[in-house]
Every structure is written in C-alpha cells, then in structure tokens.
C-alpha cells in the first residue's frame, strides 16, 4: 500500500443513490447529519473536494456545526479553474491547496497563488494523479483526509482503493433524474465480481436517515 493519509469518504445520498438533484441541489443532510459531518471535519487535517463541487456548491468547508479548527481545504482541479471569488479561496480561515496537472495554464496557477492558495502539480495527464497527491499530502504532515465528493472524485478514489472508510448517509428523499449525480460516477465496472468490495462496519439511525459506515475489504 502507498504511504498516504488515512482517507474517509463522506457523502449524503437519496434513497435512489443521488448526491444531488438534476440541477445540482445537494441539500440532503439533516441538522443532525451536518453536526456529525462537522465533527469529522474537526477531527481531520484536510478536506478534499472536486472542482465541479466548487463550481456548483461554492462550499466554505469550514467547521460550523460544532467546535473545532478548520482543516486545510484541497481542490482536485486539473486545469486550475477554481474561481478566485470562490469561498474556498476568498475565505482566509485556513490554507487552501489546489491540486492541478502539468496541463494547468501558468497564468491561472499564478492567479491562484497570488490569491493565497498553494498549488501543487500532480501528474501530467488529464486528471490529477491521486497517488502523487496523497503522497505529497503525507509528506506535508497531513495524516487524515476527509473527502466530500462529488461523484467523480469519489469514483477515482474508490476505484483505486485509496480510502479507509466510506460513510454514507441515506436521506429520506427519492429524486430520480438520469443526469443527477450518483454517489460514484466514472466508467464503472462490467461485472459485479469486478466491483470494489467493502464490509459493513457500523449502522446508525438518525431520525429518518441511516448512516452506513463501510471499510474496504483488503
Ligand atoms: N451529497 C453530497 O454529499 C455531495 C457532496 C459533494 C458534492 N455533491 C454534488 O456533486 C456534484 C458534483 O459532482 P461531480 O461528480 O460532477 O464532480 P466532482 O467530483 O466534484 O469534480 C469532478 C472533477 O474534478 C476534476 N478532477 C481532477 N482530477 C480528478 C480525478 N483524479 N478524479 C476525478 N475528478 C478529477 C475533474 O475536472 P477537471 O478535468 O476540470 O479537473 C472532474 O470533472 C454537485 O452537484 C455537488 O452538489 C454532493
């Protein structure tokens, strides 16, 4: 196994497996679930999300529903598209790392650095090389990372076996929509036997929600 931080993926999904509606509304979690997630945020060194989640949700990724310090924020953003006006850059409440590839335009990298972000180059391909990123985070002293989606980032991490816990809240909604983002996107596998295997570690009921905690079967 590569030397990487402990990685927790957390996501809230509807009963039909969507993490947002077809227009990108992702407000699935109850107040109780937000408190649970923010306790995890307060316990990790860094939170990581994909660029689409920045562009659609513009989250601050701060600890708001409990006491605790704000973790480092990381965006997986091959072409350095993170807007300077996004809260992740403009809120100066903690460091922000933008993980890009060699394909990212240098002027965009300069703008993000001028705005206070740390840009790290991970790979030369179309997408950020997550193994390189995780090794680099470990070298920077980051021991625990919370991944908060979206579906494409979840797939990349899960399909490469780069996680230690998968925490999924199922909210009491059914929203449909073939284009609505699901818990994991990506190419998927063809046969069930090729699927990524996990074992159920814990189940919690929170009102009408269920929290499922899985660990990879290694
Ligand atoms: N319910 C929840 O818990 C929850 C949590 C988070 C997000 N969401 C929802 O999820 C939706 C966004 O999900 P999404 O799947 O479209 O996007 P995403 O996972 O947030 O971002 C995916 C993008 O990240 C970039 N990327 C760079 N390297 C990557 C790599 N190695 N693997 C995967 N992606 C990489 C790619 O864009 P580039 O090629 O441009 O770099 C890719 O298109 C939003 O609607 C948001 O509201 C829901």
Coordinates of N, CA and C and ligand atoms in Angstrom, one line a residue:
X1 N 0.8 -1.2 0.0 CA 0.0 0.0 0.0 C 0.9 1.3 0.0
X2 N 0.4 2.3 -0.7 CA 1.2 3.5 -0.8 C 1.2 4.2 0.6
X3 N 2.2 5.0 0.8 CA 2.3 5.8 2.0 C 1.4 7.0 1.8
X4 N 0.2 7.0 2.4 CA -0.8 8.1 2.2 C -1.5 8.4 3.5
X5 N -2.2 9.5 3.6 CA -3.0 9.7 4.8 C -4.2 8.7 4.9
X6 N -4.8 8.7 6.1 CA -6.0 7.9 6.4 C -7.1 8.7 5.6
X7 N -7.9 8.0 4.8 CA -8.8 8.7 3.9 C -10.3 8.3 4.3
X8 N -11.1 9.2 4.7 CA -12.5 9.0 4.9 C -13.3 9.7 3.9
X9 N -14.1 8.9 3.2 CA -15.1 9.5 2.2 C -16.4 9.6 2.9
X10 N -17.0 10.8 2.8 CA -18.3 11.0 3.4 C -19.2 11.6 2.4
X11 N -20.4 11.1 2.3 CA -21.4 11.6 1.3 C -22.8 11.4 1.8
X12 N -23.7 12.3 1.4 CA -25.1 12.1 1.7 C -25.8 11.8 0.4
X13 N -26.6 10.8 0.4 CA -27.3 10.5 -0.8 C -28.8 10.2 -0.6
X14 N -29.6 10.3 -1.6 CA -31.0 10.0 -1.5 C -31.2 8.4 -1.6
X15 N -32.4 8.0 -1.3 CA -32.7 6.5 -1.4 C -32.3 6.0 -2.8
X16 N -32.5 6.8 -3.8 CA -32.1 6.3 -5.1 C -30.7 6.6 -5.5
X17 N -29.9 6.9 -4.5 CA -28.4 6.9 -4.8 C -27.9 8.2 -5.4
X18 N -28.7 9.3 -5.4 CA -28.2 10.5 -6.0 C -27.6 11.4 -4.8
X19 N -26.5 12.1 -5.2 CA -25.9 13.0 -4.2 C -26.3 14.5 -4.5
X20 N -27.1 14.7 -5.6 CA -27.6 16.0 -5.9 C -28.8 15.7 -6.9
X21 N -29.7 16.7 -7.0 CA -30.7 16.6 -8.0 C -30.2 16.9 -9.4
X22 N -31.0 16.8 -10.4 CA -30.5 17.0 -11.7 C -30.0 18.5 -11.9
X23 N -30.5 19.4 -11.1 CA -30.0 20.8 -11.2 C -28.9 21.1 -10.2
X24 N -28.4 20.0 -9.5 CA -27.3 20.2 -8.6 C -27.6 20.6 -7.1
X25 N -28.9 20.5 -6.7 CA -29.2 20.8 -5.3 C -28.8 19.6 -4.5
X26 N -27.9 19.8 -3.6 CA -27.3 18.7 -2.8 C -27.7 18.8 -1.3
X27 N -28.7 19.5 -1.0 CA -29.0 19.7 0.5 C -29.8 18.5 1.0
X28 N -29.1 17.4 1.3 CA -29.8 16.2 1.7 C -29.7 16.0 3.2
X29 N -28.6 16.4 3.8 CA -28.3 16.1 5.2 C -29.3 16.9 6.1
X30 N -29.7 16.3 7.2 CA -30.4 17.0 8.3 C -29.4 17.7 9.1
X31 N -30.0 18.5 10.1 CA -29.1 19.2 11.0 C -28.2 18.2 11.8
X32 N -28.8 17.1 12.2 CA -28.1 16.1 13.0 C -26.9 15.5 12.1
X33 N -27.2 15.4 10.8 CA -26.1 14.8 10.0 C -25.0 15.8 9.8
X34 N -25.4 17.1 9.6 CA -24.4 18.2 9.5 C -23.5 18.2 10.7
X35 N -24.1 18.1 11.9 CA -23.3 18.1 13.1 C -22.3 16.9 13.1
X36 N -22.8 15.7 12.7 CA -22.0 14.5 12.6 C -20.8 14.8 11.6
X37 N -21.1 15.3 10.4 CA -20.1 15.6 9.4 C -19.1 16.6 9.9
X38 N -19.6 17.6 10.6 CA -18.7 18.7 11.0 C -17.8 18.2 12.2
X39 N -18.2 17.2 12.9 CA -17.3 16.6 13.9 C -16.2 15.9 13.2
X40 N -16.5 15.2 12.1 CA -15.4 14.6 11.3 C -14.5 15.7 10.8
X41 N -15.1 16.7 10.2 CA -14.2 17.8 9.7 C -13.3 18.3 10.7
X42 N -13.8 18.5 12.0 CA -12.9 19.0 13.1 C -11.8 18.0 13.5
X43 N -12.0 16.7 13.1 CA -11.1 15.7 13.5 C -10.0 15.4 12.5
X44 N -10.1 16.0 11.3 CA -9.2 15.7 10.2 C -8.2 16.9 10.0
X45 N -7.1 16.6 9.2 CA -6.2 17.6 8.9 C -6.6 18.4 7.6
X46 N -7.3 17.7 6.7 CA -7.7 18.3 5.5 C -9.0 17.8 4.9
X47 N -9.7 18.6 4.1 CA -11.0 18.2 3.4 C -10.7 18.3 2.0
X48 N -11.1 17.3 1.2 CA -10.8 17.4 -0.3 C -12.1 17.3 -1.1
X49 N -12.3 18.1 -2.1 CA -13.4 18.0 -3.0 C -13.0 18.2 -4.4
X50 N -13.9 17.9 -5.4 CA -13.6 18.1 -6.8 C -14.0 19.5 -7.3
X51 N -13.4 19.9 -8.4 CA -13.7 21.2 -8.9 C -15.1 21.4 -9.2
X52 N -15.9 20.4 -9.7 CA -17.3 20.6 -10.0 C -18.1 21.0 -8.8
X53 N -17.7 20.4 -7.7 CA -18.4 20.7 -6.4 C -18.1 22.2 -6.0
X54 N -16.9 22.7 -6.3 CA -16.6 24.1 -6.0 C -17.5 24.9 -6.9
X55 N -17.6 24.6 -8.2 CA -18.3 25.4 -9.2 C -19.8 25.4 -8.9
X56 N -20.3 24.3 -8.5 CA -21.8 24.2 -8.3 C -22.2 24.6 -6.9
X57 N -21.5 24.2 -5.9 CA -21.9 24.5 -4.5 C -21.2 25.7 -3.8
X58 N -20.1 26.0 -4.3 CA -19.2 27.0 -3.6 C -19.2 26.9 -2.1
X59 N -18.7 25.7 -1.6 CA -18.7 25.5 -0.2 C -17.6 26.2 0.5
X60 N -17.7 26.5 1.8 CA -16.6 27.1 2.5 C -15.7 26.0 3.2
X61 N -16.3 24.9 3.4 CA -15.7 23.7 4.0 C -15.1 24.0 5.4
X62 N -15.8 25.0 6.1 CA -15.4 25.3 7.5 C -16.2 24.4 8.5
X63 N -15.7 24.4 9.7 CA -16.4 23.7 10.8 C -17.4 24.7 11.4
X64 N -18.7 24.4 11.2 CA -19.7 25.4 11.6 C -20.6 24.8 12.7
X65 N -20.9 23.5 12.6 CA -22.0 22.9 13.5 C -21.4 22.3 14.7
X66 N -20.1 22.5 15.0 CA -19.5 22.1 16.3 C -18.3 22.9 16.5
X67 N -17.7 22.8 17.6 CA -16.5 23.5 17.9 C -15.3 22.7 17.2
X68 N -14.3 23.5 16.8 CA -13.1 22.8 16.2 C -12.5 23.7 15.2
X69 N -11.2 23.3 14.9 CA -10.5 24.1 14.0 C -10.7 23.7 12.5
X70 N -10.7 24.7 11.7 CA -10.9 24.5 10.2 C -9.8 23.7 9.6
X71 N -10.1 22.6 8.9 CA -9.0 21.9 8.3 C -8.5 22.6 7.0
X72 N -7.3 22.1 6.5 CA -6.8 22.6 5.2 C -7.8 22.2 4.1
X73 N -8.1 23.0 3.2 CA -9.0 22.7 2.1 C -8.2 22.3 0.8
X74 N -8.7 21.3 0.2 CA -8.0 20.8 -1.0 C -9.0 20.7 -2.2
X75 N -8.6 21.2 -3.3 CA -9.5 21.0 -4.5 C -8.7 20.3 -5.6
X76 N -9.3 19.2 -6.1 CA -8.8 18.4 -7.2 C -9.2 19.1 -8.5
X77 N -8.3 19.8 -9.2 CA -8.7 20.7 -10.2 C -7.6 20.8 -11.3
X78 N -7.6 19.8 -12.2 CA -6.6 19.6 -13.2 C -6.1 20.9 -13.9
X79 N -7.1 21.7 -14.3 CA -6.8 22.9 -15.2 C -6.8 24.2 -14.4
X80 N -6.7 24.1 -13.1 CA -6.7 25.3 -12.2 C -7.8 26.3 -12.5
X81 N -9.1 25.7 -12.5 CA -10.2 26.5 -12.9 C -10.9 27.1 -11.6
X82 N -10.4 26.8 -10.4 CA -11.0 27.3 -9.2 C -11.2 28.8 -9.3
X83 N -12.4 29.3 -9.2 CA -12.5 30.8 -9.3 C -11.9 31.5 -8.0
X84 N -11.3 32.6 -8.3 CA -10.7 33.4 -7.2 C -11.7 33.9 -6.3
X85 N -13.0 34.1 -6.8 CA -14.1 34.6 -5.9 C -14.7 33.5 -5.1
X86 N -14.3 32.2 -5.4 CA -15.0 31.1 -4.6 C -14.6 31.2 -3.2
X87 N -15.5 30.7 -2.3 CA -15.3 30.9 -0.9 C -14.0 30.2 -0.4
X88 N -13.7 29.1 -1.1 CA -12.5 28.3 -0.7 C -11.2 29.1 -0.9
X89 N -11.3 30.1 -1.8 CA -10.1 31.0 -2.0 C -10.3 32.3 -1.2
X90 N -11.5 32.8 -1.3 CA -11.6 34.2 -0.7 C -11.8 34.2 0.8
X91 N -12.3 33.1 1.4 CA -12.4 33.0 2.9 C -11.0 32.6 3.3
X92 N -10.4 33.4 4.1 CA -9.0 33.2 4.5 C -8.9 32.5 5.9
X93 N -9.9 31.6 6.2 CA -9.9 31.0 7.5 C -9.0 29.8 7.6
X94 N -8.3 29.4 6.6 CA -7.4 28.3 6.6 C -6.7 28.1 5.3
X95 N -5.7 27.4 5.3 CA -4.9 27.2 4.0 C -5.8 26.5 2.9
X96 N -5.5 26.8 1.7 CA -6.2 26.0 0.6 C -5.1 25.5 -0.4
X97 N -5.2 24.2 -0.7 CA -4.3 23.6 -1.7 C -5.1 23.3 -3.0
X98 N -4.6 23.7 -4.1 CA -5.2 23.4 -5.4 C -4.3 22.4 -6.1
X99 N -4.8 21.1 -6.3 CA -4.0 20.1 -6.9 C -4.3 20.1 -8.4
X100 N -3.3 20.4 -9.2 CA -3.5 20.5 -10.7 C -2.6 19.5 -11.4
X101 N -2.7 19.5 -12.7 CA -1.7 18.7 -13.5 C -0.8 19.7 -14.3
X102 N 0.1 19.1 -15.0 CA 1.0 20.0 -15.8 C 0.3 20.7 -17.0
X103 N -1.0 20.2 -17.2 CA -1.8 20.9 -18.3 C -2.4 22.2 -17.8
X104 N -2.3 22.5 -16.5 CA -2.9 23.8 -16.0 C -2.2 25.0 -16.5
X105 N -2.9 26.0 -17.1 CA -2.3 27.2 -17.6 C -1.5 27.9 -16.5
X106 N -0.3 28.4 -16.8 CA 0.5 29.0 -15.8 C -0.1 30.3 -15.3
X107 N -0.8 31.0 -16.1 CA -1.4 32.3 -15.6 C -2.5 32.0 -14.6
X108 N -3.2 30.9 -14.7 CA -4.2 30.5 -13.7 C -3.5 30.1 -12.4
X109 N -2.4 29.4 -12.5 CA -1.7 29.0 -11.3 C -1.2 30.2 -10.6
X110 N -0.6 31.2 -11.4 CA -0.1 32.4 -10.8 C -1.2 33.2 -10.0
X111 N -2.4 33.2 -10.7 CA -3.5 34.0 -10.1 C -4.0 33.3 -8.7
X112 N -4.0 32.0 -8.7 CA -4.4 31.3 -7.5 C -3.4 31.5 -6.4
X113 N -2.1 31.5 -6.8 CA -1.0 31.7 -5.8 C -1.1 33.1 -5.3
X114 N -1.3 34.1 -6.2 CA -1.4 35.5 -5.7 C -2.6 35.6 -4.7
X115 N -3.6 34.8 -4.9 CA -4.8 34.9 -4.0 C -4.6 34.1 -2.7
X116 N -3.4 33.5 -2.6 CA -3.1 32.9 -1.3 C -3.1 31.4 -1.3
X117 N -3.5 30.7 -2.4 CA -3.6 29.3 -2.4 C -2.2 28.7 -2.7
X118 N -2.0 27.4 -2.2 CA -0.8 26.7 -2.6 C -1.2 25.7 -3.7
X119 N -0.5 25.8 -4.8 CA -0.8 25.0 -6.0 C 0.2 23.8 -6.0
X120 N -0.2 22.6 -6.1 CA 0.7 21.5 -6.3 C 0.4 20.7 -7.6
X121 N 1.4 20.4 -8.3 CA 1.3 19.8 -9.6 C 1.4 18.3 -9.4
X122 N 0.3 17.5 -9.7 CA 0.3 16.1 -9.5 C 0.0 15.4 -10.9
X123 N 1.1 15.1 -11.6 CA 0.9 14.3 -12.8 C 0.8 15.2 -14.0
X124 N 0.9 14.5 -15.2 CA 1.0 15.2 -16.5 C -0.3 15.0 -17.3
X125 N -1.2 14.1 -16.8 CA -2.3 13.7 -17.6 C -3.5 14.6 -17.5
X126 N -4.7 14.1 -18.0 CA -5.9 14.9 -18.0 C -6.4 15.1 -16.6
X127 N -6.2 14.2 -15.7 CA -6.8 14.3 -14.3 C -5.6 14.3 -13.3
X128 N -5.9 14.8 -12.2 CA -4.9 14.9 -11.1 C -4.6 13.4 -10.7
X129 N -3.3 13.1 -10.6 CA -2.8 11.8 -10.1 C -3.0 11.8 -8.6
X130 N -4.0 11.0 -8.2 CA -4.3 11.0 -6.8 C -3.3 10.3 -5.9
X131 N -2.5 9.3 -6.4 CA -1.5 8.7 -5.7 C -0.4 9.7 -5.4
X132 N 0.0 10.5 -6.4 CA 1.0 11.5 -6.2 C 0.5 12.6 -5.2
X133 N -0.8 12.9 -5.3 CA -1.3 13.9 -4.4 C -1.3 13.4 -3.0
X134 N -1.8 12.2 -2.8 CA -1.8 11.7 -1.4 C -0.4 11.6 -0.8
X135 N 0.6 11.1 -1.6 CA 1.9 11.1 -1.1 C 2.4 12.4 -0.7
X136 N 2.1 13.4 -1.5 CA 2.6 14.8 -1.3 C 1.9 15.3 0.0
X137 N 0.6 15.0 0.2 CA -0.1 15.4 1.4 C 0.6 14.8 2.7
X138 N 0.9 13.5 2.6 CA 1.5 12.8 3.7 C 2.9 13.5 4.0
X139 N 3.6 13.8 3.0 CA 4.9 14.5 3.2 C 4.8 15.9 3.8
X140 N 3.6 16.5 3.6 CA 3.3 17.8 4.3 C 2.8 17.6 5.7
X141 N 2.7 16.4 6.2 CA 2.3 16.2 7.6 C 0.8 16.0 7.7
X142 N 0.1 15.9 6.6 CA -1.4 15.7 6.6 C -1.6 14.2 6.8
X143 N -2.2 13.8 8.0 CA -2.4 12.4 8.3 C -3.8 11.9 8.1
X144 N -4.8 12.8 8.1 CA -6.2 12.3 7.9 C -6.9 13.3 7.0
X145 N -7.5 12.7 6.0 CA -8.2 13.5 4.9 C -9.7 13.1 4.9
X146 N -10.6 14.0 4.9 CA -12.0 13.8 4.6 C -12.3 14.2 3.2
X147 N -12.8 13.2 2.4 CA -13.2 13.5 1.0 C -14.7 13.7 1.0
X148 N -15.1 14.9 0.5 CA -16.6 15.2 0.4 C -17.0 15.3 -1.0
X149 N -16.6 14.4 -1.9 CA -17.2 14.3 -3.2 C -16.6 15.3 -4.2
X150 N -17.3 15.4 -5.3 CA -18.6 14.7 -5.7 C -18.3 13.3 -6.3
X151 N -19.3 12.9 -7.1 CA -19.3 11.6 -7.6 C -18.1 11.1 -8.4
X152 N -17.5 12.1 -9.2 CA -16.4 11.7 -10.0 C -15.1 11.5 -9.1
X153 N -14.9 12.4 -8.2 CA -13.8 12.2 -7.2 C -14.0 11.0 -6.4
X154 N -15.2 10.7 -5.9 CA -15.5 9.5 -5.2 C -15.1 8.3 -6.0
X155 N -15.5 8.2 -7.2 CA -15.2 7.1 -8.1 C -13.7 6.9 -8.2
X156 N -12.9 8.0 -8.5 CA -11.5 7.8 -8.7 C -10.8 7.3 -7.4
X157 N -11.3 7.8 -6.3 CA -10.6 7.3 -5.0 C -11.0 5.9 -4.7
X158 N -12.3 5.6 -4.8 CA -12.8 4.2 -4.5 C -12.2 3.2 -5.5
X159 N -12.3 3.5 -6.8 CA -11.8 2.5 -7.8 C -10.3 2.3 -7.7
X160 N -9.6 3.2 -7.1 CA -8.1 3.0 -7.0 C -7.8 2.5 -5.6
X161 N -8.8 2.2 -4.8 CA -8.6 1.6 -3.4 C -7.9 2.6 -2.5
X162 N -8.1 3.9 -2.7 CA -7.3 4.9 -1.9 C -8.1 5.4 -0.7
X163 N -8.9 4.5 -0.1 CA -9.8 5.0 1.0 C -9.7 4.0 2.2
X164 N -10.1 4.5 3.4 CA -10.1 3.6 4.5 C -11.5 3.5 5.1
X165 N -12.3 4.5 4.9 CA -13.7 4.4 5.4 C -14.6 5.1 4.4
X166 N -15.8 4.6 4.2 CA -16.8 5.2 3.4 C -18.1 5.4 4.2
X167 N -18.4 6.6 4.5 CA -19.5 6.9 5.4 C -20.6 7.5 4.5
X168 N -21.8 6.9 4.4 CA -22.8 7.3 3.5 C -24.1 7.5 4.4
X169 N -24.6 8.7 4.3 CA -25.9 9.0 4.9 C -27.0 8.8 3.8
X170 N -28.0 8.0 4.1 CA -29.1 7.9 3.2 C -30.3 8.8 3.7
X171 N -30.6 9.9 3.0 CA -31.6 10.8 3.4 C -33.0 10.3 2.9
X172 N -34.1 10.7 3.5 CA -35.4 10.2 3.1 C -36.0 10.9 1.9
X173 N -35.3 10.9 0.8 CA -35.7 11.5 -0.4 C -35.5 10.6 -1.6
X174 N -36.4 10.7 -2.6 CA -36.3 10.0 -3.9 C -36.4 11.1 -4.9
X175 N -35.4 11.3 -5.7 CA -35.4 12.5 -6.6 C -35.3 12.1 -8.1
X176 N -34.9 10.9 -8.4 CA -34.8 10.5 -9.8 C -33.9 11.4 -10.7
X177 N -34.1 11.2 -12.0 CA -33.2 12.1 -12.9 C -32.0 11.3 -13.4
X178 N -32.0 10.9 -14.7 CA -30.9 10.1 -15.1 C -29.6 10.9 -15.1
X179 N -29.7 12.2 -15.2 CA -28.4 13.0 -15.2 C -28.1 13.5 -13.8
X180 N -28.8 13.1 -12.8 CA -28.5 13.5 -11.4 C -27.3 12.7 -11.0
X181 N -26.3 13.4 -10.3 CA -25.0 12.8 -10.0 C -25.3 11.7 -8.9
X182 N -24.7 10.6 -9.0 CA -24.8 9.5 -8.0 C -23.6 9.5 -7.1
X183 N -23.6 8.6 -6.1 CA -22.6 8.5 -5.1 C -21.2 8.3 -5.8
X184 N -21.2 7.5 -6.8 CA -19.9 7.3 -7.6 C -20.3 7.4 -9.1
X185 N -19.5 8.2 -9.8 CA -19.7 8.3 -11.3 C -18.6 7.5 -12.0
X186 N -17.9 8.0 -12.9 CA -16.8 7.3 -13.5 C -17.3 6.3 -14.5
X187 N -16.3 5.5 -15.0 CA -16.6 4.5 -16.0 C -17.4 3.2 -15.5
X188 N -17.2 3.0 -14.2 CA -17.8 1.8 -13.6 C -17.2 0.5 -14.1
X189 N -17.7 -0.6 -13.6 CA -17.2 -1.9 -14.0 C -18.3 -2.7 -14.8
X190 N -17.9 -3.8 -15.4 CA -18.9 -4.5 -16.2 C -19.6 -5.6 -15.3
X191 N -18.8 -6.3 -14.6 CA -19.3 -7.5 -13.8 C -19.3 -7.1 -12.3
X192 N -20.4 -7.6 -11.6 CA -20.5 -7.4 -10.2 C -19.2 -7.9 -9.5
X193 N -18.6 -9.0 -10.0 CA -17.4 -9.5 -9.3 C -16.2 -8.6 -9.4
X194 N -16.3 -7.6 -10.4 CA -15.2 -6.6 -10.5 C -15.4 -5.4 -9.6
X195 N -16.6 -5.4 -9.0 CA -16.9 -4.2 -8.1 C -16.0 -4.1 -6.9
X196 N -15.9 -2.9 -6.4 CA -15.0 -2.7 -5.2 C -15.7 -3.3 -4.0
X197 N -15.0 -4.1 -3.3 CA -15.7 -4.8 -2.2 C -15.5 -4.1 -0.8
X198 N -16.5 -3.9 -0.1 CA -16.4 -3.3 1.2 C -17.1 -4.1 2.3
X199 N -16.8 -3.9 3.5 CA -17.6 -4.6 4.6 C -18.3 -3.6 5.5
X200 N -19.5 -4.0 5.9 CA -20.2 -3.0 6.8 C -19.6 -3.0 8.2
X201 N -19.2 -1.8 8.6 CA -18.6 -1.6 9.9 C -19.6 -1.2 10.9
X202 N -20.5 -0.3 10.6 CA -21.4 0.3 11.5 C -22.7 0.8 10.8
X203 N -23.8 0.7 11.5 CA -25.0 1.3 11.0 C -25.6 2.2 12.1
X204 N -26.0 3.4 11.8 CA -26.6 4.3 12.8 C -27.9 4.8 12.2
X205 N -29.0 4.9 13.1 CA -30.2 5.6 12.7 C -30.2 7.0 13.2
X206 N -30.6 8.0 12.4 CA -30.7 9.4 12.8 C -32.0 9.9 12.4
X207 N -33.1 9.7 13.2 CA -34.4 10.1 12.7 C -34.8 9.2 11.5
X208 N -35.1 9.9 10.4 CA -35.4 9.2 9.1 C -34.2 8.9 8.3
X209 N -33.0 9.2 8.7 CA -31.8 9.0 8.0 C -31.1 7.7 8.5
X210 N -30.3 7.1 7.7 CA -29.5 6.0 8.1 C -28.0 6.3 7.7
X211 N -27.1 6.1 8.6 CA -25.7 6.3 8.3 C -25.0 5.0 8.3
X212 N -24.4 4.7 7.1 CA -23.8 3.4 6.9 C -22.3 3.7 6.8
X213 N -21.5 2.9 7.6 CA -20.1 3.1 7.6 C -19.4 1.8 7.1
X214 N -18.8 1.9 6.0 CA -18.1 0.7 5.3 C -16.6 0.9 5.4
X215 N -15.9 -0.3 5.4 CA -14.5 -0.2 5.3 C -14.1 -1.1 4.1
X216 N -13.0 -0.8 3.4 CA -12.7 -1.7 2.3 C -12.3 -3.1 2.7
X217 N -12.6 -4.0 1.9 CA -12.2 -5.4 2.1 C -10.8 -5.6 1.5
X218 N -9.8 -5.7 2.3 CA -8.4 -5.8 1.7 C -7.9 -7.2 1.8
Ligands
LIG1 N1 -24.5 15.0 -1.3 C1 -23.2 15.1 -1.1 O1 -22.7 14.6 -0.1 C2 -22.3 15.8 -2.1 C3 -21.0 16.1 -1.7 C4 -20.2 16.7 -2.7 C5 -20.7 17.1 -3.9 N2 -22.0 16.8 -4.2 C6 -22.6 17.2 -5.5 O2 -21.8 16.5 -6.5 C7 -21.9 17.3 -7.7 C8 -20.5 17.4 -8.3 O3 -20.0 16.1 -8.5 P1 -19.2 15.7 -9.9 O4 -19.0 14.3 -9.9 O5 -19.8 16.4 -11.0 O6 -17.8 16.5 -9.7 P2 -16.6 16.4 -8.6 O7 -16.3 15.0 -8.2 O8 -16.9 17.5 -7.6 O9 -15.4 17.0 -9.5 C9 -15.0 16.2 -10.6 C10 -14.0 17.0 -11.4 O10 -12.7 17.0 -10.7 C11 -11.7 17.1 -11.6 N3 -10.7 16.0 -11.3 C12 -9.3 16.2 -11.4 N4 -8.7 15.1 -11.2 C13 -9.6 14.2 -10.9 C14 -9.5 12.8 -10.6 N5 -8.4 12.1 -10.5 N6 -10.7 12.1 -10.5 C15 -11.9 12.7 -10.6 N7 -12.0 14.0 -10.9 C16 -10.9 14.7 -11.0 C17 -12.2 16.9 -13.0 O11 -12.4 18.1 -13.6 P3 -11.2 18.8 -14.4 O12 -10.9 17.8 -15.5 O13 -11.7 20.1 -14.9 O14 -10.1 18.9 -13.4 C18 -13.6 16.3 -12.7 O15 -14.5 16.5 -13.7 C19 -22.5 18.6 -7.4 O16 -23.8 18.7 -7.8 C20 -22.5 18.6 -5.8 O17 -23.6 19.4 -5.3 C21 -22.8 16.2 -3.3

